[in-house]
Short mmCIF file of C-alpha atoms and ligand atoms in Angstrom, two decimals:
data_model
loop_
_atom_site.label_atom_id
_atom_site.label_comp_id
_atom_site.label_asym_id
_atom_site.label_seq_id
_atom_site.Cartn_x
_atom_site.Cartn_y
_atom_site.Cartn_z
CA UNK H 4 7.16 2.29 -20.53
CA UNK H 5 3.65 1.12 -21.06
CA UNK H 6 4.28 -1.73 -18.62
CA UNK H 7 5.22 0.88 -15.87
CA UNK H 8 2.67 3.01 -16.54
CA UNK H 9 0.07 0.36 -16.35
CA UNK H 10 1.38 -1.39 -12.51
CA UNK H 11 1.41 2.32 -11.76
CA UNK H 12 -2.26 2.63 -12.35
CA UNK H 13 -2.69 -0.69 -10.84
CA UNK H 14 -0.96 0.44 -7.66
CA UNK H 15 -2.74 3.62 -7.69
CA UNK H 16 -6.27 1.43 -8.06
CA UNK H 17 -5.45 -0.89 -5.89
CA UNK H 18 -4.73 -3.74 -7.58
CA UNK H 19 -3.11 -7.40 -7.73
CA UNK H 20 0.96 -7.40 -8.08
CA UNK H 21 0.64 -10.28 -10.62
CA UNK H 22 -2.21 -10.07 -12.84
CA UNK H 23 -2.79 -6.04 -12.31
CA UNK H 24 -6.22 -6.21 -12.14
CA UNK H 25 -7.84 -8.31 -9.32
CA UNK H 26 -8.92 -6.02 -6.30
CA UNK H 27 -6.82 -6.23 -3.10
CA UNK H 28 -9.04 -5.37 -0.38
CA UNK H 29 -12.17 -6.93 -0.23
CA UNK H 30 -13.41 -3.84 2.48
CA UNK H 31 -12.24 -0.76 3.76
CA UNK H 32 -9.20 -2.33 5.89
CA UNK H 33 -10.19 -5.62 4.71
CA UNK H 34 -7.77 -7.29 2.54
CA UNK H 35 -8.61 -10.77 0.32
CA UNK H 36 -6.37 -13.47 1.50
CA UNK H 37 -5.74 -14.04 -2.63
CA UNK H 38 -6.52 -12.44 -5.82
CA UNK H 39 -10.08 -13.13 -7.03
CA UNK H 40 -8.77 -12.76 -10.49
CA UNK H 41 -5.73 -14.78 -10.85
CA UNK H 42 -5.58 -16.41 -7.23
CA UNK H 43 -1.92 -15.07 -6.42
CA UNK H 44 -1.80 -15.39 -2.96
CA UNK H 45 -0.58 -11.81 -1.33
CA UNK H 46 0.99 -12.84 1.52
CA UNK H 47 3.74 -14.71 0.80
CA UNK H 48 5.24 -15.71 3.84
CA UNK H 49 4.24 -14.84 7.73
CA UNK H 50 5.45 -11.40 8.23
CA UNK H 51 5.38 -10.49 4.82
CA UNK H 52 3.79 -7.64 5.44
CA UNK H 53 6.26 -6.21 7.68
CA UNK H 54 8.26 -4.86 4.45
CA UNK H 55 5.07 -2.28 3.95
CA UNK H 56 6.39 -0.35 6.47
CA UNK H 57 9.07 1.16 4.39
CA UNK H 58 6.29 2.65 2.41
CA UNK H 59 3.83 3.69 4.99
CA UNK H 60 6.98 5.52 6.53
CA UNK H 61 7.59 7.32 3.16
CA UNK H 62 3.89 7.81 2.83
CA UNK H 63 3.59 9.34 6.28
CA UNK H 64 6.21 11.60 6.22
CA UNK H 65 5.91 13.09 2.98
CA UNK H 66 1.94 13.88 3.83
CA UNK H 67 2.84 15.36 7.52
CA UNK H 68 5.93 17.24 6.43
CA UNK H 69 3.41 18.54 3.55
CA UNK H 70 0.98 19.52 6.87
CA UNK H 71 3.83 20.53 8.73
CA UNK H 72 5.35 23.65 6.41
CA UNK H 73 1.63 24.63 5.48
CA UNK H 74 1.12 25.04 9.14
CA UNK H 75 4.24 26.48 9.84
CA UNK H 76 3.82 29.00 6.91
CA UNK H 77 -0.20 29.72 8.30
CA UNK H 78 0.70 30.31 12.01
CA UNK H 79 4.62 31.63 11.79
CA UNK H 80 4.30 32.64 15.13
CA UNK H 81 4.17 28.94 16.63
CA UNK H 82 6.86 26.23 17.60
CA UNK H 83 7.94 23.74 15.56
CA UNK H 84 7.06 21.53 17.97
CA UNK H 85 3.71 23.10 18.00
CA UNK H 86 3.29 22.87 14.36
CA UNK H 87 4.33 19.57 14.54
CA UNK H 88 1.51 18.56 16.71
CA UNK H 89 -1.16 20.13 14.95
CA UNK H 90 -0.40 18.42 11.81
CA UNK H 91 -1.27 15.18 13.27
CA UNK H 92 -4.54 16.59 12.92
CA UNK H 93 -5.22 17.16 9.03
CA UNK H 94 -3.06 13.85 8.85
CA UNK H 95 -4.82 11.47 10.67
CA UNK H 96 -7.59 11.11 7.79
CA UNK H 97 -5.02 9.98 6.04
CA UNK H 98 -4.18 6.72 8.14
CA UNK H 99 -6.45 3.83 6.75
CA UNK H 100 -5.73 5.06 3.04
CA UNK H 101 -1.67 5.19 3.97
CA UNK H 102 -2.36 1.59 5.10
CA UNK H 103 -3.92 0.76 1.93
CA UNK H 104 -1.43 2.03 -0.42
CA UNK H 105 1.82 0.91 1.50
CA UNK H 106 0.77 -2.74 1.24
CA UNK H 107 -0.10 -2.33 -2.15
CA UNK H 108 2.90 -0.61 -2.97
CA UNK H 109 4.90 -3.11 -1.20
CA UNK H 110 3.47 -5.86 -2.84
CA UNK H 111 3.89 -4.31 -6.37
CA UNK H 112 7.77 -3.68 -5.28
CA UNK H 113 8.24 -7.26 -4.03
CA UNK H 114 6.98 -8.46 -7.16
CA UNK H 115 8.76 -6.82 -9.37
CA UNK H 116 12.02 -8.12 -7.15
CA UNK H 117 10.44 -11.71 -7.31
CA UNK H 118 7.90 -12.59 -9.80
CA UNK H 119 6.27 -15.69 -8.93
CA UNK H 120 8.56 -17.19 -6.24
CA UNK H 121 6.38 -18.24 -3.22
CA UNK H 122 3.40 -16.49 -3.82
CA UNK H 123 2.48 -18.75 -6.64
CA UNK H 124 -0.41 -20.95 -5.70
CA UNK H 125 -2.04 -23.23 -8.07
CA UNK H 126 -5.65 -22.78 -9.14
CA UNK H 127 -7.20 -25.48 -6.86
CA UNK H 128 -5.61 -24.26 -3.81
CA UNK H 129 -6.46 -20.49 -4.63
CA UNK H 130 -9.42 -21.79 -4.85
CA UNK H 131 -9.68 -23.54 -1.60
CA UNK H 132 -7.76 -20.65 -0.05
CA UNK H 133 -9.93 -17.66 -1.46
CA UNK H 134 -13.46 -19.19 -1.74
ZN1 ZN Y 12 -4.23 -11.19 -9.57
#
């Protein structure tokens, strides 16, 4: 339990699948080609990242159907299709941070599937690869 509880506070800071702690994005949108902590490499294969869109899809849809009922409850009077659009509104904030989290969240899920499989990269070519 206090294993879960601490990759869930990893996930929710942002951090490294493997050693929990090293930061994933370097910037805003930017993301570190490896950890800076333990030099895990995040994307394991080409495409890897592909597999994030499960989450982003859960992400997005539980945040605009959130948008969609408040909006539907505020303006009873509209369409759903109407509501629909407006939601898009309030929700598109929400975009770059939805990014963030369902690559993190990914990651964190892949890992747990596959602890050091491909990712793992020794400390010289972290090194090389990261610095
Ligand atoms: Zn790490």
């Amino acid at each position: 339990m206090k294993r879960l509880g601490r990759r869930l506070l990893s996930i929710l800071r942002l951090r490294c699948p493997r050693c929990l702690d090293g930061k994933v994005f370097a910037g805003f949108v930017t993301m570190n080609l490896c950890c800076p902590r333990c030099g895990v490499r995040f994307e394991r294969e080409p495409g890897y990242f592909l597999g994030s869109l499960y989450a982003s899809y859960f992400l997005s849809v539980g945040i605009l159907t959130v948008f969609y009922l408040l909006i539907s409850a505020l303006f009873p009077h509209w369409s759903s299709l109407q509501a629909a659009a407006v939601a898009l509104v309030p929700y598109a904030p929400f975009i770059p941070l939805i990014y963030r989290y369902s690559r993190v969240i990914w990651m964190h899920i892949d890992w747990w599937g596959k602890p050091d499989a491909e990712g793992k990269t020794t400390a010289m070519e972290s090194s090389e690869r990261c610095r």
